[in-house]
Amino acid sequence: MAEATDAARTVLLTVDDDPAVSRAVARDLRRRYGDRYRVVRAESGASALEALRELKLRGAPVAVILADYRMPQMNGIEFLEEALDLYPGARRVLLTAYADTNAAIDAINVVDLDHYLLKPWEPPEEKLYPVVDDLLESWRAGDGRTVDTTKVVGHRWSARSSQIREFLARNQVPYRWYSSEEPEGRRLLAAAGQTGLRLPLVVTPGGTALVEPTERDLAAHVGLSTTPAADFYDLVIVGGGPAGLGAAVYGASEGLRTVLVEREATGGQAGQSSRIENYLGFPDGVSGAQLTERARRQATRFGAELLTACKVTGLEVNGAARTLRFADGSAVSAQAVILATGVSYRQLDVPGTAELTGRGVYYGSALTEVAACQGQDVYIVGGANSAGQAAMFLARTARRVTLLVRAPQLAASMSYYLLQRVQESPAITVRTDTVVEAAHGKDHLEGLTLRNRATGRTETVDAQWMYVFIGAAPLTDWLEGTVLRDSHGFVLTGPDLSADGGPPAGWVLDRPPYHLETSVPGVFAAGDVRAESAKRVASAVGEGAMAVMLAHRYLEQS
Ligand SMILES: Cc1cc2nc3c(=O)[nH]c(=O)nc-3n(C[C@H](O)[C@H](O)[C@H](O)COP(=O)(O)OP(=O)(O)OC[C@H]3O[C@@H](n4cnc5c(N)ncnc54)[C@H](O)[C@@H]3O)c2cc1C
């Protein structure tokens, strides 16, 4: 039976069916290498393979494998051949009790043997250690190490693989990506007992293999909270964009028991921006990921609880309590609520795009797939700042970026500073008056039909990558019947709640609604989800802070 292993240290593995010999080999190895290496011992090929699979999933490096030749069921060469599939970089040593030239020749041919050792090897200082020292040195030089991080094995054109990568990246969980077709990807699949039909496979640093995980499952395994620690809070914030994070920092720092609930990943739209240049205090710009990471740290430092992969689907008023229902049926209540759900990307509604989303057609974030776009032609649909920023970002690595703009010119929709950069970039071509009529492709995007709105001419172009930035809409249907919204679904607050600026019909309190208060007392809205909001990072953060101040005022009076 293989001994328990610890992923932290590089492993030397030895397998021999004779328990006394197996123990003696392990003892000799430990005496010399035990302070720096973990020596794992097994007494059959099968249990050694089991140990190797577990080590593989845990990301533990294996430097040297010493296998006895004459073992029943599976001999040393057969074992080393299978071990090679899991750890091709490990150095391989065959042990025999007497000179067995045929075995040595076989082993050299079949498993590319590094060394052949005769037992017993007294004294080990002369016969064993010099060999293992050399093998360790060559293993280190060959960098046989694997990285102790989350690993994702998927298919380049699988929409689900793409969503999982996006989820990890936006939650700032470091991961390594392996195609299911590359050797290391195949090795990880084999270690998890998978054929590759069900992808992606996610292997956590602790060695747990998750096949086609949900975001919630994954979140829980990579250390992100998904359920509230308590049933009742002073303040629940829905949405983890700049407005929600701003509210979490101010709420928690001002002593409110605060929980923030985010359906995907904190950062919101801003988290997907490659460079925000107009946020106060960052003269050289700041990436959305950096800003999010700092805001997260700041909010948790003040004691706010942040939940991820937790979608809110309903709001109920139960006397003084405001109860939020989650997609899984569970709920959390609070005295006050801040709605900070922002807006979501509008989908491009033309034939082919729905089927190809995640397989060459992407919305919003250009970050996770950017490496794959290196040296490729990329199309970006949209003419606003988000499209311009993505074009600038992708132009760093793509061969050519074509911006498809519906309007006759860009100036109307893009900030002047960005427009100038786009126009000056040699890698970017702007095609105005142009719309996408259809996307084509079987497993992934292969072409686009474009139409010139001025001339009516259509043409089909080869395309593997298309990023769509055609505006956004608030997803607030779940508030229907509880909170008043405008005709586009934006949440009405304060003076916007009625035509004359007074309280809305059914308002029960003596005072009028506060500036960011909705038609339900104690429920506030901040950021892009609010009707008439400025749609900027700074204003969203500011409204988050202001909503907390108004929530305090509400709590003092209730
Ligand atoms: C690519 C891009 C670049 C931009 N660049 C700039 C810039 O340079 N400068 C600038 O000022 N502005 C910029 N903006 C605009 C800016 O990012 C937004 O105005 C800002 O993010 C709005 O913040 P918010 O918190 O109100 O909403 P959002 O950022 O939209 O965040 C809302 C969050 O709520 C979550 N959510 C939604 N529904 C639910 C639910 N039911 N349950 C739980 N959670 C939910 C979402 O997942 C999301 O994380 C950019 C936007 C984009 C898309």
XYZ file of C-alpha atoms and ligand atoms in Angstrom:
611
model
C 0.000 0.000 0.000
C 1.332 3.441 -0.893
C 2.096 5.722 2.022
C 0.281 9.042 2.403
C 1.838 11.877 0.453
C 2.188 15.584 0.888
C 1.963 17.780 -2.209
C 4.367 20.364 -0.850
C 7.582 18.395 -1.511
C 9.036 16.763 -4.565
C 8.582 13.010 -4.492
C 10.936 10.054 -4.911
C 8.812 6.947 -5.447
C 9.943 3.395 -5.004
C 8.004 0.187 -5.694
C 9.016 -3.387 -4.808
C 6.732 -6.358 -4.112
C 9.004 -7.678 -1.335
C 7.994 -5.666 1.771
C 11.419 -6.025 3.421
C 13.251 -4.817 0.316
C 10.705 -2.063 -0.265
C 11.248 -0.790 3.282
C 15.030 -1.029 2.925
C 15.037 1.005 -0.310
C 12.794 3.649 1.215
C 14.973 3.757 4.352
C 18.149 4.287 2.306
C 16.487 7.033 0.278
C 15.101 8.791 3.348
C 18.460 8.724 5.087
C 20.029 10.802 2.355
C 17.118 12.751 0.847
C 14.416 12.744 3.535
C 15.027 16.358 4.616
C 14.382 17.728 1.102
C 12.255 15.105 -0.627
C 9.238 13.022 0.266
C 9.888 9.342 -0.208
C 6.785 7.392 -1.208
C 6.864 3.601 -0.994
C 4.562 1.070 -2.646
C 4.471 -2.727 -2.766
C 2.816 -3.287 -6.132
C 2.667 -1.620 -9.514
C -1.069 -0.977 -9.085
C -0.742 0.798 -5.737
C 2.251 2.800 -7.002
C 0.157 3.963 -9.960
C -2.660 4.896 -7.619
C -0.216 6.997 -5.603
C 1.111 8.644 -8.765
C -2.417 9.540 -9.935
C -3.139 11.157 -6.605
C 0.149 13.050 -6.697
C -0.617 14.214 -10.217
C -3.984 15.643 -9.225
C -2.393 17.384 -6.252
C 0.215 18.898 -8.530
C 3.090 17.276 -6.623
C 6.311 16.976 -8.635
C 7.818 13.476 -8.916
C 11.532 13.502 -9.669
C 12.668 9.846 -9.568
C 10.831 6.516 -9.766
C 12.656 3.321 -8.764
C 10.802 0.134 -9.751
C 11.667 -3.490 -9.092
C 11.675 -5.537 -12.291
C 10.321 -8.898 -11.101
C 6.935 -8.081 -9.594
C 3.814 -10.265 -10.018
C 0.795 -8.957 -12.028
C 2.655 -5.931 -13.350
C 6.411 -6.044 -13.809
C 8.692 -3.033 -13.428
C 8.770 -2.197 -17.125
C 4.997 -2.370 -17.471
C 4.664 -0.160 -14.411
C 7.217 2.393 -15.630
C 5.460 2.512 -18.999
C 2.203 3.562 -17.316
C 3.995 5.876 -14.903
C 5.490 7.596 -17.956
C 2.001 8.640 -19.065
C 1.527 10.519 -15.795
C 5.049 11.806 -15.178
C 7.026 11.839 -18.406
C 9.695 14.066 -16.829
C 10.424 11.766 -13.864
C 13.741 9.914 -14.014
C 13.259 6.117 -14.211
C 15.353 3.443 -12.530
C 14.859 -0.322 -12.819
C 16.008 -2.560 -9.939
C 16.896 -6.207 -10.388
C 18.298 -8.831 -8.067
C 20.805 -10.135 -10.609
C 22.118 -9.056 -13.982
C 19.219 -9.401 -16.380
C 20.434 -7.992 -19.639
C 17.212 -8.677 -21.524
C 15.150 -6.760 -19.004
C 17.560 -3.834 -19.248
C 17.407 -3.787 -23.044
C 13.609 -4.004 -22.997
C 13.382 -1.222 -20.466
C 15.691 1.048 -22.430
C 13.567 0.573 -25.539
C 10.118 0.695 -23.966
C 10.403 3.261 -21.209
C 13.536 5.151 -22.073
C 15.200 3.985 -18.854
C 17.625 6.381 -17.154
C 19.392 3.807 -15.000
C 19.576 0.166 -14.176
C 20.550 -0.843 -10.608
C 21.545 -4.190 -9.152
C 20.268 -5.104 -5.668
C 21.622 -5.158 -3.026
C 23.652 -1.964 -3.326
C 25.724 -1.967 -0.199
C 27.079 0.508 0.555
C 24.436 2.957 -0.799
C 26.985 5.807 -0.557
C 28.841 4.188 -3.437
C 26.184 2.426 -5.469
C 22.833 4.199 -4.936
C 23.336 7.834 -3.930
C 25.663 8.891 -6.769
C 23.088 7.547 -9.254
C 20.132 9.286 -7.586
C 22.168 12.529 -7.168
C 22.850 12.592 -10.911
C 19.247 11.839 -11.755
C 17.979 14.592 -9.464
C 20.370 17.063 -11.001
C 19.282 16.223 -14.518
C 15.611 16.297 -13.464
C 16.068 19.773 -11.988
C 17.843 20.961 -15.102
C 15.031 19.593 -17.242
C 12.503 21.452 -15.078
C 10.248 18.520 -14.486
C 8.273 20.484 -11.956
C 4.562 20.944 -12.190
C 2.927 24.049 -10.769
C 0.926 23.917 -7.579
C -2.108 25.804 -8.828
C -5.624 25.203 -10.111
C -5.543 23.428 -13.464
C -8.228 23.554 -16.117
C -8.299 20.956 -18.879
C -10.687 21.841 -21.657
C -11.209 22.306 -25.321
C -10.270 25.517 -27.056
C -13.680 25.773 -28.689
C -15.813 24.613 -25.782
C -18.161 27.311 -24.509
C -18.232 25.795 -21.024
C -14.421 25.664 -20.815
C -14.340 29.300 -21.794
C -16.922 30.250 -19.126
C -14.976 28.436 -16.414
C -11.720 30.162 -17.358
C -13.504 33.492 -17.401
C -14.992 32.791 -13.974
C -11.597 31.924 -12.470
C -9.864 34.864 -14.112
C -12.477 37.376 -13.003
C -12.345 36.045 -9.471
C -8.568 36.362 -9.597
C -7.986 32.670 -8.970
C -4.669 31.786 -10.661
C -4.988 28.766 -12.917
C -3.163 26.941 -15.675
C -4.956 26.016 -18.821
C -4.299 22.752 -20.671
C -5.913 21.741 -23.911
C -7.414 18.248 -23.717
C -5.394 17.491 -26.831
C -1.962 18.329 -25.445
C 0.040 15.661 -23.579
C -0.193 17.229 -20.100
C -3.947 17.697 -20.577
C -4.288 14.033 -21.476
C -2.197 13.042 -18.468
C -4.427 15.018 -16.095
C -7.545 13.460 -17.642
C -6.040 10.002 -17.205
C -5.129 10.746 -13.585
C -8.751 11.756 -12.930
C -10.050 8.637 -14.698
C -11.669 10.729 -17.468
C -11.807 10.093 -21.185
C -12.190 13.731 -22.182
C -15.796 13.450 -23.282
C -16.914 15.563 -20.356
C -15.017 18.855 -20.217
C -13.777 20.962 -18.626
C -11.945 19.117 -15.880
C -10.788 21.377 -13.054
C -8.131 20.109 -10.669
C -7.800 22.155 -7.479
C -4.419 22.708 -5.768
C -5.569 20.174 -3.156
C -5.934 17.546 -5.893
C -9.731 17.397 -6.132
C -10.924 16.682 -9.670
C -14.153 18.456 -10.701
C -15.767 17.408 -13.966
C -17.980 20.026 -15.667
C -18.360 21.917 -12.370
C -20.974 24.603 -11.826
C -19.643 28.039 -10.901
C -20.978 27.550 -7.376
C -19.223 24.214 -6.978
C -16.021 25.618 -8.316
C -16.223 28.744 -6.144
C -16.562 26.628 -3.013
C -13.526 24.508 -3.989
C -11.209 27.403 -4.792
C -11.851 29.203 -1.529
C -14.598 31.668 -2.470
C -17.590 31.976 -0.123
C -20.948 31.116 -1.673
C -23.300 31.116 1.300
C -23.893 33.758 3.977
C -22.526 33.050 7.443
C -25.646 34.493 9.141
C -29.390 34.722 8.417
C -29.764 38.394 9.222
C -27.579 41.446 8.480
C -27.822 45.199 8.831
C -27.129 45.576 5.136
C -27.251 43.293 2.093
C -25.711 44.607 -1.107
C -26.749 42.919 -4.357
C -24.027 43.137 -7.026
C -20.255 43.287 -6.702
C -19.318 45.947 -9.260
C -17.819 49.325 -8.273
C -21.102 50.484 -6.712
C -21.513 47.310 -4.651
C -17.867 47.177 -3.591
C -17.958 50.876 -2.716
C -21.038 50.257 -0.562
C -19.369 47.229 1.073
C -16.279 49.276 2.041
C -18.308 52.127 3.508
C -20.973 49.893 5.074
C -18.512 47.617 6.863
C -16.112 50.419 7.814
C -18.979 52.299 9.419
C -19.941 49.370 11.597
C -22.836 47.807 9.658
C -22.963 43.996 9.522
C -22.630 43.819 5.760
C -22.838 41.043 3.182
C -22.332 41.541 -0.555
C -23.910 39.018 -2.915
C -22.473 38.663 -6.425
C -23.849 36.290 -9.056
C -20.564 35.800 -11.002
C -17.396 37.570 -10.018
C -16.728 40.815 -8.207
C -15.655 43.751 -10.345
C -18.720 43.953 -12.565
C -18.237 45.697 -15.869
C -15.295 47.663 -14.535
C -13.555 44.401 -13.637
C -13.545 43.563 -17.334
C -11.952 46.821 -18.404
C -8.333 46.515 -19.481
C -7.577 50.120 -18.471
C -9.676 52.695 -16.704
C -8.059 56.046 -17.315
C -10.524 58.495 -15.838
C -10.806 57.212 -12.266
C -9.641 59.768 -9.747
C -6.216 59.118 -8.255
C -4.842 56.922 -11.037
C -3.151 59.306 -13.474
C -1.611 56.421 -15.413
C -4.813 54.393 -15.472
C -5.652 51.229 -13.601
C -6.881 47.888 -14.869
C -10.303 46.757 -13.777
C -8.755 43.624 -12.268
C -6.373 45.671 -10.095
C -9.080 48.008 -8.925
C -11.328 45.057 -8.075
C -8.638 43.185 -6.201
C -7.865 46.227 -4.057
C -11.527 46.951 -3.410
C -12.139 43.326 -2.404
C -9.251 43.399 0.020
C -10.389 46.705 1.443
C -13.971 45.490 1.951
C -12.931 42.231 3.603
C -10.414 44.042 5.798
C -13.273 46.087 7.225
C -15.220 42.872 7.856
C -17.650 42.769 4.914
C -18.617 39.278 3.802
C -18.348 38.759 0.034
C -20.298 35.960 -1.635
C -19.563 34.823 -5.171
C -21.531 32.713 -7.675
C -24.690 33.540 -5.768
C -27.529 34.934 -7.861
C -30.347 36.898 -6.258
C -33.723 36.087 -7.809
C -36.274 37.768 -5.569
C -36.909 40.529 -3.028
C -39.657 40.309 -0.390
C -40.769 42.794 2.239
C -41.608 41.170 5.561
C -42.389 43.988 7.994
C -39.101 45.686 8.820
C -37.077 42.863 7.212
C -36.053 42.885 3.563
C -35.528 39.309 2.368
C -33.507 38.340 -0.691
C -34.037 34.952 -2.300
C -31.215 33.126 -4.073
C -31.416 30.949 -7.163
C -31.008 27.777 -5.042
C -34.079 28.682 -2.941
C -32.178 29.831 0.162
C -32.546 33.385 1.497
C -30.937 36.107 3.591
C -32.603 39.038 5.341
C -31.486 42.493 6.369
C -32.751 45.787 7.632
C -31.577 47.614 4.535
C -30.701 46.602 0.964
C -28.617 48.279 -1.725
C -29.340 47.180 -5.293
C -26.114 47.536 -7.296
C -26.724 45.061 -10.107
C -25.481 47.320 -12.906
C -26.128 46.314 -16.470
C -25.330 43.252 -18.587
C -24.134 43.027 -22.149
C -26.795 43.088 -24.818
C -26.634 39.990 -27.042
C -26.121 40.303 -30.787
C -29.324 38.852 -32.194
C -28.321 37.598 -35.648
C -28.269 34.026 -36.995
C -25.389 31.904 -35.729
C -24.255 33.987 -32.750
C -26.199 32.134 -30.044
C -24.730 28.765 -31.066
C -21.192 30.146 -31.374
C -21.052 32.100 -28.113
C -17.948 30.993 -26.246
C -16.657 29.359 -29.425
C -15.231 32.387 -31.163
C -18.045 34.808 -30.285
C -17.521 36.581 -26.968
C -19.268 39.294 -24.998
C -17.419 41.777 -22.892
C -14.226 40.565 -21.394
C -11.418 40.226 -23.856
C -8.961 39.069 -21.264
C -9.051 35.295 -20.975
C -8.981 34.546 -24.673
C -6.483 37.214 -25.591
C -3.486 34.887 -25.651
C -5.222 32.673 -28.173
C -5.814 35.701 -30.436
C -2.071 36.266 -30.837
C -1.216 36.778 -34.486
C -4.876 36.320 -35.513
C -7.489 38.540 -37.138
C -10.057 39.777 -34.651
C -13.395 41.522 -35.192
C -14.922 43.822 -32.595
C -18.543 44.906 -32.892
C -19.445 48.270 -31.361
C -18.437 51.915 -31.407
C -18.459 52.986 -27.754
C -15.585 53.247 -25.277
C -15.782 49.599 -24.242
C -15.247 48.515 -27.868
C -12.434 51.049 -28.266
C -10.640 49.834 -25.140
C -10.941 46.226 -26.245
C -9.584 47.145 -29.688
C -6.548 48.836 -28.142
C -5.965 45.897 -25.848
C -6.271 43.219 -28.520
C -4.198 45.218 -31.007
C -1.156 44.545 -28.808
C -1.074 40.909 -29.853
C -3.547 40.305 -32.689
C -2.389 40.614 -36.303
C -5.290 42.845 -37.238
C -8.267 44.207 -35.339
C -11.312 45.334 -37.314
C -13.821 47.513 -35.519
C -17.313 47.106 -36.980
C -19.304 50.264 -36.276
C -22.963 50.655 -37.160
C -22.909 54.473 -37.201
C -21.427 56.524 -40.085
C -18.598 57.703 -37.808
C -16.975 56.846 -34.490
C -16.715 60.316 -33.021
C -20.325 60.368 -31.852
C -19.956 57.421 -29.508
C -16.291 57.227 -28.387
C -14.355 59.534 -26.052
C -11.997 61.815 -27.916
C -8.777 60.519 -26.292
C -9.661 56.920 -27.145
C -10.804 57.719 -30.653
C -7.421 59.281 -31.379
C -5.561 56.215 -30.135
C -7.738 53.878 -32.150
C -7.171 55.928 -35.281
C -3.429 56.076 -34.694
C -3.022 52.331 -34.127
C -1.629 50.667 -37.278
C -3.178 47.315 -36.302
C -6.755 48.664 -36.085
C -9.072 49.172 -39.046
C -12.410 50.919 -38.518
C -15.322 49.969 -40.758
C -18.200 52.372 -40.215
C -21.761 51.882 -41.516
C -21.197 48.149 -41.048
C -23.372 45.560 -39.327
C -23.010 41.809 -38.800
C -25.780 39.913 -40.591
C -24.775 36.351 -39.644
C -22.058 34.303 -37.981
C -20.996 31.018 -39.563
C -19.158 27.963 -38.289
C -19.702 24.423 -37.159
C -17.756 23.851 -33.940
C -16.409 27.381 -33.796
C -16.647 30.710 -35.588
C -15.329 30.492 -39.146
C -16.851 33.479 -40.945
C -19.059 36.555 -40.752
C -21.501 38.074 -43.208
C -21.173 41.858 -43.061
C -23.481 44.431 -44.609
C -22.654 48.000 -45.458
C -25.682 50.050 -44.415
C -24.858 52.895 -46.804
C -24.438 50.814 -49.958
C -26.469 47.705 -49.017
C -23.537 45.523 -50.178
C -22.910 42.282 -48.256
C -19.742 40.236 -48.080
C -18.574 37.173 -46.170
C -15.201 37.360 -44.431
C -13.117 34.661 -42.732
C -13.231 35.221 -38.987
C -12.363 33.118 -35.953
C -12.721 35.723 -33.230
C -15.496 38.249 -32.661
C -15.988 40.344 -29.537
C -19.324 42.101 -29.132
C -19.794 45.390 -27.260
C -23.201 46.691 -28.317
C -24.482 48.205 -25.132
C -26.030 46.839 -22.048
C -29.355 46.506 -20.245
C -30.292 46.124 -16.580
C -31.436 42.611 -15.710
C -34.049 43.532 -13.129
C -37.088 41.383 -14.003
C -36.781 39.747 -10.592
C -37.816 43.084 -9.028
C -41.139 43.121 -10.918
C -44.035 43.797 -8.571
C -41.775 44.966 -5.701
C -39.654 47.890 -6.840
C -40.667 50.521 -9.398
C -38.575 50.608 -12.597
C -38.638 52.687 -15.795
C -39.675 51.287 -19.176
C -36.111 49.972 -19.823
C -35.913 48.201 -16.468
C -33.702 50.776 -14.663
C -34.603 51.223 -10.999
C -36.300 54.514 -10.129
C -35.135 56.358 -7.015
C -35.834 59.547 -5.060
C -37.281 62.379 -7.114
C -37.511 60.172 -10.242
C -40.123 57.922 -8.616
C -43.012 60.087 -9.751
C -43.575 62.666 -12.452
C -43.894 65.541 -9.963
C -40.887 64.494 -7.884
C -43.063 63.546 -4.897
C -43.469 60.106 -3.249
C -44.760 57.282 -5.475
C -48.262 55.825 -5.117
C -48.496 53.590 -2.042
C -45.555 55.228 -0.210
C -46.356 54.836 3.502
C -43.822 57.014 5.325
C -44.224 60.673 6.326
C -40.982 61.674 4.707
C -40.367 61.505 0.930
C -37.967 58.829 -0.432
C -34.310 59.684 0.017
C -32.321 60.537 -3.069
C -31.173 56.950 -3.833
C -34.107 55.215 -2.169
C -36.445 53.075 -4.286
C -40.230 52.759 -3.995
C -39.607 50.357 -1.077
C -38.369 52.138 2.080
C -34.962 50.860 3.138
C -34.143 49.525 -0.347
C -31.659 51.719 -2.200
C -30.166 51.623 -5.693
C -26.632 52.673 -6.687
C -24.616 52.708 -9.887
C -25.591 51.765 -13.426
C -28.800 49.966 -12.441
C -30.299 53.237 -11.274
C -32.360 55.255 -13.731
C -30.574 58.444 -14.798
C -27.196 57.279 -13.406
C -23.947 58.513 -14.944
C -22.620 55.083 -16.055
C -19.083 55.703 -14.825
C -16.839 53.919 -12.325
C -16.408 57.015 -10.165
C -20.123 57.779 -9.995
C -20.944 54.130 -9.202
C -18.445 54.095 -6.305
C -19.749 57.469 -5.124
C -23.362 56.297 -5.217
C -22.405 53.140 -3.302
C -20.943 55.317 -0.536
C -23.896 57.694 -0.584
C -26.409 54.817 -0.415
C -24.700 53.627 2.778
C -25.044 57.069 4.298
C -28.779 57.080 3.414
C -29.172 53.517 4.756
C -27.729 54.753 8.072
C -30.274 57.557 8.116
C -33.041 55.045 7.383
C -31.852 52.677 10.152
C -31.680 55.506 12.707
C -35.318 56.354 12.075
C -36.776 52.872 11.979
C -15.283 47.204 -21.069
C -15.752 48.385 -20.242
C -14.897 49.449 -20.019
C -15.313 50.531 -19.224
N -14.430 51.543 -19.026
C -14.778 52.582 -18.221
C -13.848 53.649 -17.962
O -12.729 53.648 -18.468
N -14.241 54.629 -17.124
C -15.489 54.666 -16.523
O -15.775 55.578 -15.759
N -16.392 53.695 -16.788
C -16.076 52.658 -17.617
N -16.996 51.670 -17.878
C -18.311 51.738 -17.222
C -18.221 51.259 -15.773
O -17.498 50.053 -15.723
C -19.586 51.077 -15.160
O -20.244 52.322 -15.158
C -19.497 50.545 -13.719
O -18.862 49.284 -13.697
C -20.881 50.419 -13.102
O -20.744 49.844 -11.834
P -21.967 49.113 -11.115
O -21.417 48.587 -9.843
O -23.115 50.028 -11.055
O -22.421 47.926 -12.076
P -21.639 46.716 -12.742
O -20.228 47.077 -12.942
O -22.446 46.368 -13.940
O -21.711 45.557 -11.662
C -22.921 44.938 -11.346
C -22.659 43.589 -10.709
O -23.880 43.036 -10.238
C -23.903 41.649 -10.495
N -25.301 41.204 -10.571
C -26.228 41.498 -11.508
N -27.402 40.900 -11.237
C -27.225 40.202 -10.095
C -28.070 39.358 -9.318
N -29.343 39.150 -9.652
N -27.559 38.767 -8.208
C -26.274 38.994 -7.830
N -25.434 39.786 -8.542
C -25.886 40.383 -9.661
C -23.186 41.526 -11.824
O -22.676 40.215 -12.030
C -22.093 42.568 -11.686
O -20.902 42.033 -11.159
C -16.612 50.568 -18.674
C -17.484 49.502 -18.911
C -17.067 48.420 -19.695
C -18.022 47.301 -19.949
